[in-house]
């Protein structure tokens, strides 16, 4: 969990390591710099950041489900999305994500909205890479968690009028499985 304090990292009674915001900002800016040095286009940087996020997401899923749920994983789509919006976000950023919405146009698409993502706060973007959204790293975390929980999807981070929207597009099989679960309980 991130915290804005001038003291060094500490361990809580539950074994949670708290990292200062300045330490996270330094480390994450180096990750972005590393991705930029190895990429030609903004899309390449997004892809690299997402792949780094996937590595974190797979490991984080195990840690958070063990702490929060006694290693009981969500099997329903909405439950998993709410778990990410609340528990995962609290473990990563110390607060819940701002909104979770289902798209009106496409039943396979959900939006997780964050007004001020900390991953975009301390990054200065060069003018030639103006559309760079470092929240692609968090999109990778979300995608890895959902896929590891048997919810195949594609997640991307997009600038939105008041922050960043993580667009989560599930495979048709996920939506049809959810519909079958709902029909089976009626």
Coordinates of N, CA and C in Angstrom, one line a residue:
X1 N 0.9 -1.2 0.0 CA 0.0 0.0 0.0 C 0.9 1.2 0.0
X2 N 0.5 2.3 -0.7 CA 1.2 3.5 -0.7 C 0.7 4.4 0.4
X3 N 1.6 5.2 0.9 CA 1.2 6.2 1.9 C 2.1 7.4 1.7
X4 N 1.6 8.6 1.9 CA 2.4 9.8 1.8 C 2.9 10.2 3.1
X5 N 4.1 9.8 3.4 CA 4.7 10.2 4.7 C 6.2 10.4 4.5
X6 N 6.8 11.1 5.4 CA 8.2 11.3 5.3 C 9.0 10.2 5.9
X7 N 8.4 9.3 6.7 CA 9.1 8.2 7.3 C 9.3 7.1 6.3
X8 N 10.3 6.2 6.6 CA 10.5 5.1 5.7 C 9.4 4.1 5.8
X9 N 9.5 3.1 4.9 CA 8.5 2.0 4.9 C 8.3 1.3 6.2
X10 N 7.2 0.8 6.5 CA 6.9 0.1 7.8 C 6.1 -1.1 7.5
X11 N 6.0 -1.9 8.5 CA 5.2 -3.1 8.4 C 4.0 -3.0 9.4
X12 N 2.8 -3.2 9.0 CA 1.7 -3.2 9.9 C 1.5 -4.4 10.7
X13 N 0.5 -4.5 11.6 CA 0.3 -5.6 12.4 C -0.1 -6.8 11.5
X14 N -0.7 -6.6 10.3 CA -1.1 -7.7 9.5 C 0.0 -8.2 8.5
X15 N 1.2 -7.6 8.6 CA 2.3 -8.0 7.8 C 2.3 -7.3 6.4
X16 N 1.5 -6.2 6.3 CA 1.4 -5.4 5.1 C 2.6 -4.5 5.1
X17 N 3.3 -4.4 4.0 CA 4.4 -3.5 3.9 C 3.9 -2.2 3.3
X18 N 4.1 -1.1 3.9 CA 3.7 0.2 3.4 C 4.9 0.9 2.8
X19 N 4.8 1.3 1.5 CA 5.8 2.0 0.8 C 5.5 3.4 0.7
X20 N 6.5 4.3 1.0 CA 6.2 5.7 0.8 C 6.0 6.1 -0.6
X21 N 5.2 7.1 -0.8 CA 4.8 7.5 -2.1 C 6.0 8.0 -2.9
X22 N 7.0 8.6 -2.3 CA 8.1 9.1 -3.0 C 9.0 7.9 -3.5
X23 N 9.1 6.9 -2.7 CA 9.8 5.7 -3.1 C 9.2 5.0 -4.3
X24 N 7.8 4.9 -4.2 CA 7.1 4.3 -5.4 C 7.3 5.2 -6.6
X25 N 7.2 6.5 -6.5 CA 7.3 7.4 -7.6 C 8.7 7.2 -8.3
X26 N 9.7 7.1 -7.5 CA 11.1 6.9 -8.0 C 11.2 5.6 -8.8
X27 N 10.8 4.5 -8.1 CA 10.9 3.2 -8.8 C 10.0 3.2 -10.0
X28 N 8.8 3.7 -10.0 CA 7.9 3.6 -11.2 C 8.4 4.5 -12.3
X29 N 9.0 5.6 -12.0 CA 9.6 6.5 -13.0 C 10.7 5.8 -13.7
X30 N 11.5 5.0 -13.0 CA 12.5 4.2 -13.6 C 12.0 3.1 -14.5
X31 N 10.9 2.5 -14.1 CA 10.2 1.4 -14.9 C 9.8 2.1 -16.2
X32 N 9.2 3.2 -16.1 CA 8.7 3.9 -17.4 C 9.9 4.3 -18.2
X33 N 10.9 4.8 -17.6 CA 12.1 5.2 -18.4 C 12.7 3.9 -19.1
X34 N 12.8 2.8 -18.4 CA 13.3 1.5 -19.0 C 12.4 1.1 -20.2
X35 N 11.1 1.2 -20.0 CA 10.2 0.9 -21.1 C 10.4 1.8 -22.3
X36 N 10.6 3.1 -22.0 CA 10.7 4.1 -23.1 C 12.0 3.9 -23.9
X37 N 13.1 3.5 -23.2 CA 14.4 3.3 -23.8 C 14.3 2.1 -24.8
X38 N 13.4 1.1 -24.6 CA 13.4 -0.1 -25.3 C 12.2 -0.1 -26.3
X39 N 11.6 1.1 -26.5 CA 10.4 1.1 -27.4 C 10.5 2.3 -28.4
X40 N 9.9 2.1 -29.5 CA 9.9 3.1 -30.6 C 8.7 4.0 -30.6
X41 N 7.5 3.4 -30.2 CA 6.3 4.2 -30.3 C 5.6 4.2 -28.9
X42 N 4.6 5.0 -28.8 CA 3.8 5.1 -27.6 C 3.1 3.7 -27.4
X43 N 2.6 3.1 -28.4 CA 1.9 1.8 -28.3 C 2.9 0.8 -27.8
X44 N 4.1 0.8 -28.2 CA 5.1 -0.1 -27.7 C 5.3 0.1 -26.2
X45 N 5.4 1.3 -25.8 CA 5.6 1.6 -24.3 C 4.4 1.1 -23.5
X46 N 3.2 1.4 -24.0 CA 2.0 0.9 -23.4 C 2.0 -0.7 -23.2
X47 N 2.4 -1.3 -24.3 CA 2.5 -2.8 -24.3 C 3.5 -3.3 -23.3
X48 N 4.7 -2.6 -23.2 CA 5.7 -3.0 -22.3 C 5.2 -2.8 -20.8
X49 N 4.6 -1.6 -20.6 CA 4.1 -1.3 -19.2 C 3.1 -2.3 -18.8
X50 N 2.2 -2.7 -19.7 CA 1.1 -3.7 -19.5 C 1.8 -5.0 -19.2
X51 N 2.8 -5.4 -19.9 CA 3.4 -6.7 -19.6 C 4.1 -6.7 -18.3
X52 N 4.7 -5.6 -17.9 CA 5.3 -5.5 -16.5 C 4.2 -5.6 -15.5
X53 N 3.1 -5.0 -15.7 CA 2.0 -5.0 -14.8 C 1.4 -6.4 -14.6
X54 N 1.4 -7.2 -15.7 CA 0.9 -8.5 -15.6 C 1.7 -9.4 -14.7
X55 N 3.0 -9.2 -14.7 CA 3.8 -9.9 -13.7 C 3.4 -9.6 -12.3
X56 N 3.2 -8.3 -12.0 CA 2.8 -7.9 -10.7 C 1.4 -8.5 -10.4
X57 N 0.5 -8.4 -11.3 CA -0.9 -8.8 -11.1 C -1.1 -10.2 -10.7
X58 N -0.4 -11.1 -11.3 CA -0.5 -12.5 -11.0 C -0.1 -12.8 -9.6
X59 N 1.0 -12.2 -9.1 CA 1.5 -12.3 -7.8 C 0.6 -11.7 -6.8
X60 N 0.1 -10.5 -7.1 CA -0.7 -9.7 -6.2 C -2.1 -10.4 -6.0
X61 N -2.6 -11.1 -7.0 CA -3.9 -11.8 -6.8 C -3.8 -12.8 -5.7
X62 N -2.7 -13.6 -5.7 CA -2.5 -14.6 -4.6 C -2.4 -13.9 -3.2
X63 N -1.6 -12.9 -3.1 CA -1.4 -12.2 -1.8 C -2.8 -11.6 -1.3
X64 N -3.5 -10.9 -2.2 CA -4.7 -10.2 -1.7 C -5.8 -11.2 -1.4
X65 N -5.9 -12.3 -2.2 CA -7.0 -13.3 -1.9 C -6.7 -14.0 -0.6
X66 N -5.4 -14.3 -0.4 CA -5.0 -14.9 0.9 C -5.3 -14.0 2.1
X67 N -5.0 -12.8 2.0 CA -5.2 -11.8 3.1 C -6.7 -11.5 3.3
X68 N -7.4 -11.2 2.2 CA -8.8 -10.7 2.3 C -9.8 -11.9 2.4
X69 N -9.6 -13.0 1.7 CA -10.7 -13.9 1.6 C -10.3 -15.3 2.1
X70 N -9.1 -15.5 2.7 CA -8.7 -16.8 3.2 C -8.5 -17.7 2.0
X71 N -8.1 -17.2 0.9 CA -7.8 -17.9 -0.4 C -9.0 -18.5 -1.1
X72 N -10.1 -17.8 -0.8 CA -11.4 -18.2 -1.6 C -11.5 -17.2 -2.7
X73 N -11.4 -17.6 -3.9 CA -11.5 -16.7 -5.1 C -12.9 -16.5 -5.6
X74 N -13.1 -15.4 -6.2 CA -14.4 -15.1 -6.8 C -14.6 -15.9 -8.0
X75 N -15.9 -16.3 -8.2 CA -16.2 -17.1 -9.4 C -17.2 -16.4 -10.2
X76 N -17.8 -15.3 -9.7 CA -18.8 -14.5 -10.5 C -18.1 -13.2 -11.0
X77 N -18.5 -12.8 -12.1 CA -17.8 -11.6 -12.8 C -18.0 -10.4 -11.9
X78 N -19.2 -10.0 -11.5 CA -19.4 -8.8 -10.8 C -18.7 -8.8 -9.4
X79 N -18.7 -10.0 -8.8 CA -17.9 -10.1 -7.5 C -16.4 -9.9 -7.7
X80 N -15.9 -10.4 -8.8 CA -14.5 -10.3 -9.1 C -14.1 -8.8 -9.4
X81 N -15.0 -8.1 -10.2 CA -14.8 -6.7 -10.5 C -14.9 -5.9 -9.2
X82 N -15.8 -6.2 -8.3 CA -15.9 -5.4 -7.1 C -14.7 -5.7 -6.2
X83 N -14.2 -6.9 -6.2 CA -13.0 -7.3 -5.4 C -11.8 -6.4 -5.9
X84 N -11.7 -6.3 -7.2 CA -10.6 -5.5 -7.8 C -10.8 -4.0 -7.4
X85 N -12.0 -3.5 -7.6 CA -12.3 -2.1 -7.3 C -12.0 -1.7 -5.9
X86 N -12.3 -2.6 -5.0 CA -12.2 -2.3 -3.5 C -10.9 -2.9 -2.9
X87 N -10.9 -4.2 -2.7 CA -9.7 -4.8 -2.0 C -8.4 -4.6 -2.7
X88 N -8.3 -4.9 -4.0 CA -7.1 -4.8 -4.7 C -6.6 -3.3 -4.7
X89 N -7.5 -2.4 -5.0 CA -7.2 -1.0 -5.1 C -6.7 -0.5 -3.7
X90 N -7.4 -0.9 -2.6 CA -6.9 -0.5 -1.3 C -5.5 -1.0 -1.0
X91 N -5.2 -2.3 -1.4 CA -3.9 -2.8 -1.2 C -2.9 -2.1 -2.0
X92 N -3.2 -1.7 -3.2 CA -2.2 -1.1 -4.0 C -2.1 0.4 -3.7
X93 N -3.2 1.1 -3.6 CA -3.1 2.6 -3.6 C -3.7 3.2 -2.3
X94 N -4.2 2.4 -1.4 CA -4.7 2.9 -0.1 C -6.1 3.4 -0.2
X95 N -6.8 3.3 -1.3 CA -8.2 3.7 -1.5 C -8.9 2.9 -2.5
X96 N -10.2 3.0 -2.6 CA -10.9 2.3 -3.6 C -10.8 3.0 -4.9
X97 N -11.0 2.3 -6.0 CA -11.2 3.0 -7.3 C -12.5 3.8 -7.3
X98 N -12.5 4.8 -8.1 CA -13.6 5.8 -8.0 C -15.0 5.2 -8.5
X99 N -15.0 4.5 -9.6 CA -16.2 4.0 -10.2 C -16.0 2.7 -11.0
X100 N -17.1 1.9 -11.0 CA -17.1 0.8 -11.9 C -18.4 0.8 -12.6
X101 N -18.4 0.8 -13.9 CA -19.6 0.9 -14.8 C -19.6 -0.1 -15.9
X102 N -20.8 -0.5 -16.3 CA -20.9 -1.4 -17.4 C -21.3 -0.5 -18.6
X103 N -20.7 -0.8 -19.7 CA -21.0 0.0 -21.0 C -22.4 -0.2 -21.4
X104 N -23.0 0.8 -21.8 CA -24.4 0.8 -22.4 C -24.4 0.2 -23.8
X105 N -23.3 0.3 -24.5 CA -23.2 -0.1 -25.9 C -22.9 -1.6 -26.1
X106 N -22.1 -2.1 -25.1 CA -21.5 -3.4 -25.3 C -21.6 -4.2 -24.0
X107 N -22.3 -5.3 -23.9 CA -22.5 -6.0 -22.6 C -21.2 -6.7 -22.2
X108 N -20.2 -6.8 -23.1 CA -18.9 -7.4 -22.7 C -17.9 -6.4 -22.1
X109 N -18.2 -5.1 -22.1 CA -17.3 -4.1 -21.7 C -17.7 -3.4 -20.4
X110 N -16.7 -3.3 -19.5 CA -16.8 -2.6 -18.2 C -15.8 -1.5 -18.2
X111 N -16.1 -0.5 -17.4 CA -15.1 0.6 -17.2 C -14.8 0.7 -15.7
X112 N -13.5 0.7 -15.4 CA -13.1 1.0 -14.0 C -12.4 2.4 -14.1
X113 N -13.0 3.3 -13.4 CA -12.6 4.7 -13.5 C -11.8 5.2 -12.3
X114 N -10.7 5.9 -12.5 CA -9.9 6.4 -11.4 C -9.6 7.9 -11.8
X115 N -10.0 8.8 -10.9 CA -9.9 10.2 -11.2 C -8.4 10.7 -11.2
X116 N -7.6 10.2 -10.3 CA -6.2 10.7 -10.2 C -5.3 9.5 -10.0
X117 N -5.0 8.7 -11.0 CA -4.1 7.6 -10.8 C -2.7 8.0 -10.4
X118 N -2.2 7.4 -9.4 CA -0.9 7.7 -8.8 C 0.2 7.4 -9.8
X119 N 0.0 6.5 -10.7 CA 1.0 6.1 -11.7 C 1.2 7.2 -12.8
X120 N 0.2 8.1 -12.9 CA 0.3 9.3 -13.8 C 0.8 10.5 -13.1
X121 N 0.8 10.5 -11.8 CA 1.0 11.8 -11.1 C 2.4 12.3 -11.2
X122 N 3.4 11.5 -11.1 CA 4.8 11.9 -11.0 C 5.6 11.7 -12.3
X123 N 4.9 11.4 -13.4 CA 5.6 11.1 -14.7 C 5.5 12.3 -15.6
X124 N 6.7 12.8 -16.1 CA 6.6 13.9 -17.0 C 6.8 13.2 -18.4
X125 N 5.9 13.5 -19.3 CA 5.8 12.9 -20.6 C 6.5 13.8 -21.6
X126 N 7.4 13.3 -22.4 CA 8.0 14.1 -23.5 C 7.0 14.5 -24.5
X127 N 7.2 15.6 -25.2 CA 6.2 16.1 -26.1 C 5.9 15.2 -27.3
X128 N 6.9 14.4 -27.7 CA 6.7 13.5 -28.8 C 6.0 12.3 -28.4
X129 N 5.8 12.1 -27.1 CA 5.0 10.9 -26.6 C 3.8 11.5 -25.8
X130 N 3.1 12.5 -26.3 CA 2.1 13.2 -25.6 C 0.9 12.3 -25.1
X131 N 0.6 11.3 -25.9 CA -0.6 10.4 -25.5 C -0.2 9.3 -24.6
X132 N 1.0 9.3 -24.1 CA 1.4 8.2 -23.2 C 0.6 8.2 -21.9
X133 N 0.0 7.1 -21.6 CA -0.7 6.9 -20.3 C -0.1 5.8 -19.5
X134 N 0.7 6.1 -18.5 CA 1.4 5.1 -17.7 C 0.5 4.2 -16.9
X135 N -0.8 4.5 -16.9 CA -1.8 3.6 -16.3 C -1.9 2.3 -17.0
X136 N -1.2 2.2 -18.2 CA -1.2 0.9 -18.9 C -0.6 -0.2 -18.0
X137 N 0.3 0.2 -17.1 CA 0.9 -0.7 -16.1 C -0.2 -1.3 -15.2
X138 N -1.1 -0.5 -14.7 CA -2.2 -0.9 -13.9 C -3.2 -1.7 -14.7
X139 N -3.4 -1.4 -16.0 CA -4.2 -2.2 -16.8 C -3.7 -3.6 -17.0
X140 N -2.4 -3.7 -17.0 CA -1.8 -5.1 -17.0 C -2.0 -5.8 -15.8
X141 N -2.0 -5.1 -14.6 CA -2.3 -5.8 -13.3 C -3.7 -6.3 -13.3
X142 N -4.7 -5.5 -13.8 CA -6.1 -5.9 -13.8 C -6.3 -7.1 -14.7
X143 N -5.7 -7.0 -15.9 CA -5.9 -8.1 -16.9 C -5.3 -9.4 -16.4
X144 N -4.1 -9.4 -15.8 CA -3.5 -10.6 -15.2 C -4.4 -11.2 -14.1
X145 N -4.9 -10.4 -13.3 CA -5.8 -10.9 -12.2 C -7.1 -11.5 -12.7
X146 N -7.7 -10.9 -13.7 CA -8.9 -11.4 -14.3 C -8.7 -12.7 -15.0
X147 N -7.6 -12.7 -15.8 CA -7.3 -13.9 -16.6 C -6.9 -15.1 -15.7
X148 N -6.2 -14.8 -14.6 CA -5.8 -15.9 -13.7 C -7.0 -16.4 -12.9
X149 N -8.1 -15.6 -12.9 CA -9.3 -16.0 -12.2 C -10.3 -16.6 -13.2
X150 N -9.9 -16.9 -14.4 CA -10.7 -17.5 -15.4 C -11.8 -16.6 -16.0
X151 N -11.4 -15.3 -16.2 CA -12.2 -14.3 -16.8 C -11.4 -13.7 -18.0
X152 N -11.2 -14.4 -19.1 CA -10.4 -13.9 -20.2 C -10.9 -12.6 -20.7
X153 N -9.9 -11.7 -20.9 CA -10.3 -10.3 -21.3 C -9.1 -9.6 -21.9
X154 N -9.4 -8.4 -22.3 CA -8.4 -7.4 -22.7 C -8.6 -6.1 -21.9
X155 N -7.6 -5.6 -21.3 CA -7.7 -4.3 -20.6 C -6.8 -3.3 -21.1
X156 N -7.3 -2.1 -21.3 CA -6.5 -1.0 -21.7 C -6.8 0.3 -20.9
X157 N -5.8 1.1 -20.8 CA -6.0 2.4 -20.1 C -6.2 3.5 -21.1
X158 N -7.2 4.4 -20.8 CA -7.5 5.5 -21.7 C -7.6 6.8 -20.9
X159 N -7.2 7.9 -21.5 CA -7.4 9.2 -20.9 C -8.9 9.4 -20.9
X160 N -9.4 9.9 -19.9 CA -10.9 10.2 -19.8 C -11.0 11.6 -19.3
X161 N -12.2 12.2 -19.5 CA -12.3 13.7 -19.2 C -11.9 14.0 -17.7
X162 N -12.1 13.1 -16.8 CA -11.7 13.5 -15.4 C -10.7 12.5 -14.8
X163 N -9.9 11.8 -15.6 CA -8.9 10.9 -15.1 C -8.6 9.8 -16.2
X164 N -8.6 8.6 -15.7 CA -8.2 7.4 -16.5 C -9.3 6.4 -16.4
X165 N -9.7 5.9 -17.5 CA -10.7 4.8 -17.6 C -10.0 3.5 -18.0
X166 N -10.1 2.5 -17.2 CA -9.6 1.1 -17.6 C -10.7 0.4 -18.3
X167 N -10.6 0.2 -19.6 CA -11.6 -0.4 -20.4 C -11.4 -1.9 -20.4
X168 N -12.3 -2.7 -19.8 CA -12.2 -4.1 -19.6 C -13.1 -4.8 -20.6
X169 N -12.6 -5.4 -21.6 CA -13.5 -6.1 -22.6 C -13.3 -7.6 -22.4
X170 N -14.4 -8.2 -21.9 CA -14.4 -9.7 -21.7 C -14.7 -10.4 -23.0
X171 N -14.1 -11.7 -23.0 CA -14.5 -12.6 -24.1 C -16.0 -12.9 -24.0
X172 N -16.6 -13.3 -25.1 CA -18.0 -13.7 -25.1 C -18.3 -14.9 -24.2
X173 N -17.3 -15.7 -24.0 CA -17.5 -16.9 -23.2 C -17.7 -16.5 -21.8
X174 N -17.1 -15.5 -21.3 CA -17.4 -15.0 -19.9 C -18.8 -14.5 -19.7
X175 N -19.3 -13.8 -20.7 CA -20.6 -13.2 -20.6 C -21.7 -14.3 -20.7
X176 N -21.4 -15.3 -21.6 CA -22.4 -16.4 -21.7 C -22.4 -17.3 -20.5
X177 N -21.2 -17.5 -19.9 CA -21.1 -18.2 -18.6 C -21.8 -17.6 -17.5
X178 N -21.7 -16.2 -17.4 CA -22.4 -15.5 -16.4 C -23.9 -15.6 -16.6
X179 N -24.4 -15.5 -17.8 CA -25.8 -15.6 -18.2 C -26.3 -17.0 -17.8
X180 N -25.5 -18.0 -18.0 CA -25.9 -19.4 -17.6 C -26.0 -19.5 -16.1
X181 N -25.1 -18.9 -15.4 CA -25.2 -18.9 -13.9 C -26.4 -18.2 -13.4
X182 N -26.8 -17.1 -14.0 CA -28.0 -16.4 -13.6 C -29.2 -17.2 -13.9
X183 N -29.3 -17.8 -15.1 CA -30.4 -18.6 -15.5 C -30.5 -19.9 -14.6
X184 N -29.4 -20.4 -14.2 CA -29.4 -21.6 -13.4 C -29.9 -21.4 -12.0
X185 N -29.8 -20.1 -11.5 CA -30.2 -19.8 -10.1 C -31.7 -19.4 -10.0
X186 N -32.3 -19.2 -11.2 CA -33.7 -18.8 -11.2 C -34.7 -20.0 -11.1

